[in-house]
Short mmCIF file of C-alpha atoms in Angstrom, two decimals:
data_model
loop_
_atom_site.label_atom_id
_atom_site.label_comp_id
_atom_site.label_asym_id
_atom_site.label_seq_id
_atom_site.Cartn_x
_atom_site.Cartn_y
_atom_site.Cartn_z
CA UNK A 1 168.20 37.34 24.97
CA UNK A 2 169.37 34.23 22.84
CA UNK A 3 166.57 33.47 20.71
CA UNK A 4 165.79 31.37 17.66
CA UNK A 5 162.30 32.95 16.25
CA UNK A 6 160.15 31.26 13.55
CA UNK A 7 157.54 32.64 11.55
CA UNK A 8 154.58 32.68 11.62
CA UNK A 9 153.56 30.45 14.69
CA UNK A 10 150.63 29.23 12.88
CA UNK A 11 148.89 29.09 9.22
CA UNK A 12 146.48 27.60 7.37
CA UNK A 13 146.47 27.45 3.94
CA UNK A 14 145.33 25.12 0.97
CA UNK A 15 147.19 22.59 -1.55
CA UNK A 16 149.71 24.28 -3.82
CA UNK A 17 149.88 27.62 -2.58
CA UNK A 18 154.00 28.06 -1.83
CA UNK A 19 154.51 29.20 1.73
CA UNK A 20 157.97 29.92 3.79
CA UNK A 21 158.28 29.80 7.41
CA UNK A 22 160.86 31.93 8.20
CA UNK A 23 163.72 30.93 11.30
CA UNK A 24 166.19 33.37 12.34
CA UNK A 25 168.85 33.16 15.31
CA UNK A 26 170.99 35.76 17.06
CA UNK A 27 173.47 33.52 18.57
CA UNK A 28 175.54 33.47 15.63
CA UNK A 29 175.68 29.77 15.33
CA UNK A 30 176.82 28.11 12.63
CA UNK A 31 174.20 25.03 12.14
CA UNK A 32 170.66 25.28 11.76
CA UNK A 33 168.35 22.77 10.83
CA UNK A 34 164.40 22.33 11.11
CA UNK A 35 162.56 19.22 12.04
CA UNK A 36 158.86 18.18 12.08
CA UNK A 37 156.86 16.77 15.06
CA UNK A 38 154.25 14.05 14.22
CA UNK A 39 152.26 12.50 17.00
CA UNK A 40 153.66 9.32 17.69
CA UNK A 41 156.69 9.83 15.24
CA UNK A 42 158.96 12.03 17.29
CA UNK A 43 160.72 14.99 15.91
CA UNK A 44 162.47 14.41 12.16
CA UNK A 45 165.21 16.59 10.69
CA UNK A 46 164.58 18.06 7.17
CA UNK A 47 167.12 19.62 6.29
CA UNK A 48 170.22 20.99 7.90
CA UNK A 49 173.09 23.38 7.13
CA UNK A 50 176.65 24.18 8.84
CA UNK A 51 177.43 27.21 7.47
CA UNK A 52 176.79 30.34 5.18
CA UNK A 53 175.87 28.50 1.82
CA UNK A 54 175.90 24.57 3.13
CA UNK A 55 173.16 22.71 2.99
CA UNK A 56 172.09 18.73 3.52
CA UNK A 57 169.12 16.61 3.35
CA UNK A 58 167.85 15.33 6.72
CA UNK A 59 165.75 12.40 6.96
CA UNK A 60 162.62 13.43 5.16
CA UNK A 61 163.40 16.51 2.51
CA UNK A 62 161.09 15.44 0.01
CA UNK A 63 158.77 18.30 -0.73
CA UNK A 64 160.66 20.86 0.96
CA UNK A 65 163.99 23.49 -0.07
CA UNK A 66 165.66 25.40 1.80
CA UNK A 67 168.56 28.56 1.72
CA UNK A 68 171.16 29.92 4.13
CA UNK A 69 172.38 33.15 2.22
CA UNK A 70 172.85 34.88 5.42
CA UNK A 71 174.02 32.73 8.94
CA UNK A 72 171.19 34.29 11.31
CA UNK A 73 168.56 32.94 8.57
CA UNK A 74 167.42 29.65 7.87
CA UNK A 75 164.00 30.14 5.65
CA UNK A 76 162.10 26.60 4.86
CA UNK A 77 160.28 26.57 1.47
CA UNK A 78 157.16 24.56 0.82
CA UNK A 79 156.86 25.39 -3.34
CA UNK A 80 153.87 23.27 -3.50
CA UNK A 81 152.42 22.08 -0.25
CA UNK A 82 150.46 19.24 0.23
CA UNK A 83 148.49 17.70 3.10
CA UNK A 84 151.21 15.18 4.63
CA UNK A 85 152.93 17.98 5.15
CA UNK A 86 150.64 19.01 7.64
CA UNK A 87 152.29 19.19 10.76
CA UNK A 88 154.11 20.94 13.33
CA UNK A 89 157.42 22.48 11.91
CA UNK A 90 160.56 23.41 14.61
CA UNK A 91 163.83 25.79 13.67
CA UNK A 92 167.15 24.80 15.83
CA UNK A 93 170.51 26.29 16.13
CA UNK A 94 173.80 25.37 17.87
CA UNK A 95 177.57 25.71 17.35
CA UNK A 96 179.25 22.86 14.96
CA UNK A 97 180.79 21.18 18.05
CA UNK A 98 180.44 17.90 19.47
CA UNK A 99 178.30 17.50 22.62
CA UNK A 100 176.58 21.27 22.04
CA UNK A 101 172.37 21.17 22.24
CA UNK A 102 170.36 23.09 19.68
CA UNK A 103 168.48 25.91 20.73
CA UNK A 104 164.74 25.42 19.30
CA UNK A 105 162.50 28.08 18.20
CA UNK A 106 158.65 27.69 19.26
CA UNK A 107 157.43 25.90 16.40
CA UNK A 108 154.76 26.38 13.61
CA UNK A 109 151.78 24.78 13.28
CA UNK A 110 151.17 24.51 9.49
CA UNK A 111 147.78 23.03 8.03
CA UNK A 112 147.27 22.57 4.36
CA UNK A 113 144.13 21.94 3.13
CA UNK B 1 174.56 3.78 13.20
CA UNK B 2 172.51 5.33 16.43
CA UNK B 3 169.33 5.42 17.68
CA UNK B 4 167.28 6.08 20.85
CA UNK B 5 164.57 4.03 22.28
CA UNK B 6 162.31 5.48 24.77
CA UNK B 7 160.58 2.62 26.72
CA UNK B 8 157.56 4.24 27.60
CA UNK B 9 155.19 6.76 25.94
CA UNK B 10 153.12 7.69 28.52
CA UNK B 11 153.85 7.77 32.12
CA UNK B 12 151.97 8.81 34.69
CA UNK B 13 152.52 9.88 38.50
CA UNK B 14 151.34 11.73 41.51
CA UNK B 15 152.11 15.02 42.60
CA UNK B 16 155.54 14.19 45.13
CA UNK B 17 156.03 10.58 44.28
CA UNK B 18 159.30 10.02 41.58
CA UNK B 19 159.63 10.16 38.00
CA UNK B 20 161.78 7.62 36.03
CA UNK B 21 161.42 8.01 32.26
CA UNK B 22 163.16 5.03 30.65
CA UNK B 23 165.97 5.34 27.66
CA UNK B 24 167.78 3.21 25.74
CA UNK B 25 170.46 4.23 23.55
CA UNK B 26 172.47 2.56 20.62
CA UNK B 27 175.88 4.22 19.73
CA UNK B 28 179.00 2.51 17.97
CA UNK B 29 180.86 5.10 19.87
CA UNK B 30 180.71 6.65 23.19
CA UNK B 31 177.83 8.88 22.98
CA UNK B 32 176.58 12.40 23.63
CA UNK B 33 173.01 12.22 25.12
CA UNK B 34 170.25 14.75 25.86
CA UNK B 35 167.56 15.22 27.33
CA UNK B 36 164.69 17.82 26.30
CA UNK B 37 161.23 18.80 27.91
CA UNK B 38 158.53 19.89 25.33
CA UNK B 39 155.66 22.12 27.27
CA UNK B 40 152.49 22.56 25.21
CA UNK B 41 152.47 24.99 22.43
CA UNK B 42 156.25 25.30 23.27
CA UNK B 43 159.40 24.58 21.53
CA UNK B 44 162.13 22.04 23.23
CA UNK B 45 164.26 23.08 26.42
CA UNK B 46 167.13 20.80 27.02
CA UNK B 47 166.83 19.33 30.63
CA UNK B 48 170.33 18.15 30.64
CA UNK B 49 173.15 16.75 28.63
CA UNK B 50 175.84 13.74 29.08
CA UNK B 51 179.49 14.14 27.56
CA UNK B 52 181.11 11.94 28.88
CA UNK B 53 182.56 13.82 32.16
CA UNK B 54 180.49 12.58 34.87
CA UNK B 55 177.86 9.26 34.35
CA UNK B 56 175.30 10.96 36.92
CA UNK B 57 174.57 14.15 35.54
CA UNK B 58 172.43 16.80 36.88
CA UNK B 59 169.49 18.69 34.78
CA UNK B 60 167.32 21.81 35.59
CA UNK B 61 164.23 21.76 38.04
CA UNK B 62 165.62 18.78 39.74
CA UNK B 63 166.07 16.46 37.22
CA UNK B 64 168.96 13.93 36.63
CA UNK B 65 169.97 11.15 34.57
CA UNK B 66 172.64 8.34 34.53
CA UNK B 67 174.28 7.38 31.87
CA UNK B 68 175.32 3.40 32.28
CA UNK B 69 177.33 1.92 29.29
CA UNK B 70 176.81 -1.65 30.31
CA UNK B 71 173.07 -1.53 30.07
CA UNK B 72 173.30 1.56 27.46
CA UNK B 73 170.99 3.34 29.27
CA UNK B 74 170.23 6.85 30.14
CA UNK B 75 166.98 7.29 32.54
CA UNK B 76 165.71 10.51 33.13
CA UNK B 77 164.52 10.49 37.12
CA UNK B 78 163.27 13.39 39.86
CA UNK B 79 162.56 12.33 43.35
CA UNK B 80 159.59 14.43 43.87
CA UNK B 81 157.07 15.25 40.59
CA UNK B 82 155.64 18.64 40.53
CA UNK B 83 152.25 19.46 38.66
CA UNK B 84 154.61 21.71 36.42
CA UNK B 85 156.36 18.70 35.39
CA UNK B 86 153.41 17.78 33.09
CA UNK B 87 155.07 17.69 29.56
CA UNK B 88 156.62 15.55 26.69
CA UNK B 89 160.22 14.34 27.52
CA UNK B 90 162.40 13.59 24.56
CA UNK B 91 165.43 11.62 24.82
CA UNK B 92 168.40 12.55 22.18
CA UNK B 93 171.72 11.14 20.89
CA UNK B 94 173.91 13.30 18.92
CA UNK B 95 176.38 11.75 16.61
CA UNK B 96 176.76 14.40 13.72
CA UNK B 97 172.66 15.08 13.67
CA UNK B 98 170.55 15.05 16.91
CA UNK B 99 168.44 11.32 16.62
CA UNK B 100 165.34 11.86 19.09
CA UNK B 101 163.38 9.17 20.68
CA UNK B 102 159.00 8.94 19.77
CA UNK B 103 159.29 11.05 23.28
CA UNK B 104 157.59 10.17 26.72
CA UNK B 105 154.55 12.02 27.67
CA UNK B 106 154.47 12.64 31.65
CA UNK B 107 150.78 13.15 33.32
CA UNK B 108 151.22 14.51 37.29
CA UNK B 109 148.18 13.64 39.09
CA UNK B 110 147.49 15.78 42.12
#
């Protein structure tokens, strides 16, 4: 089954404590990119990456890194979390053509104290 | 650049009557467009997409949009709402990055 699988699905944790969510895909597609979901805001792309290696900034990257050392994995790093970055985190994936959709993963629910 | 306006945050219907979520769009070239359903606690589905092959296209569970350049506009519409409608509809552009409307939250009423 095509899948794009984040985890975990939720977490708690507290100011400063690095986390990564981890987002993998088996539909060997070249971009992947992760978003957050704010009420009233929409969904927002972090970062983003077409390929083995490349990576980009997305709208809001502040306070966040990212890797793609491998193309089914797309980890998101929060070195030192803080609590605006509570929210509601999402993993996509598509092929690097026009007019494709992403495929989304199911989200994570992060809340830093 | 491009953006998505979605007219509406919250609509709500009756079980059987239609839906029309409202979409505007703003593209210096001829678009793709999306459409995605967000269930709670679940990631995005994509309804339906528009790439330029036909302006009335078709979704899943009876849902279709029309894409009309001269009021760059892309409604999302089914004739009959189901109580398994109930969800947040987000409305997409895709230039090199997806842009995605504040999204559209649709109560059904039985």
């Amino acid at each position: 089954e095509a899948q794009v699988t984040q985890n975990p699905r939720y977490l708690i944790t507290v100011t400063g404590k690095k986390l990564t969510v981890t987002c993998s895909q088996n539909m060997n597609h070249e971009y992947m990119s992760w978003y957050r979901q704010d009420p009233g805001l929409g969904l927002r792309q972090i970062y983003y990456s077409m390929n083995v290696e490349v990576t980009d900034k997305g709208d809001v990257p502040e306070g966040y890194k990212v890797s793609r050392k491998e193309k089914r994995n797309f980890p998101l790093i929060l070195e030192s979390p803080s609590p605006n970055q509570t929210s509601l985190y999402f993993c996509a994936s598509s092929t690097y053509r026009n007019n494709q959709p992403q495929h989304f993963g199911d989200g994570t629910r992060l809340s830093i104290l | 650049a491009q953006s998505v306006t979605q007219l509406d945050s919250h609509v709500s219907v009756s079980e059987g009557t239609p839906v029309l979520l409202r979409c505007n769009y703003s593209s210096s070239y001829s678009p793709s467009l999306f459409w995605y359903v967000q269930h709670p606690n679940k990631g995005l589905q994509l309804l339906l997409k528009y790439t330029s092959a036909a302006t009335l296209v078709k979704g899943i569970n009876g849902f279709e949009a029309e894409f009309k350049k001269s009021e760059t506009s892309f409604h999302l519409t089914k004739p009959s709402a189901h109580m398994s409608d109930a969800a947040e509809y987000f409305c997409v552009v895709k230039g090199g990055n997806l842009i995605f409307g504040k999204g559209t939250k649709l109560s059904v009423k039985p």
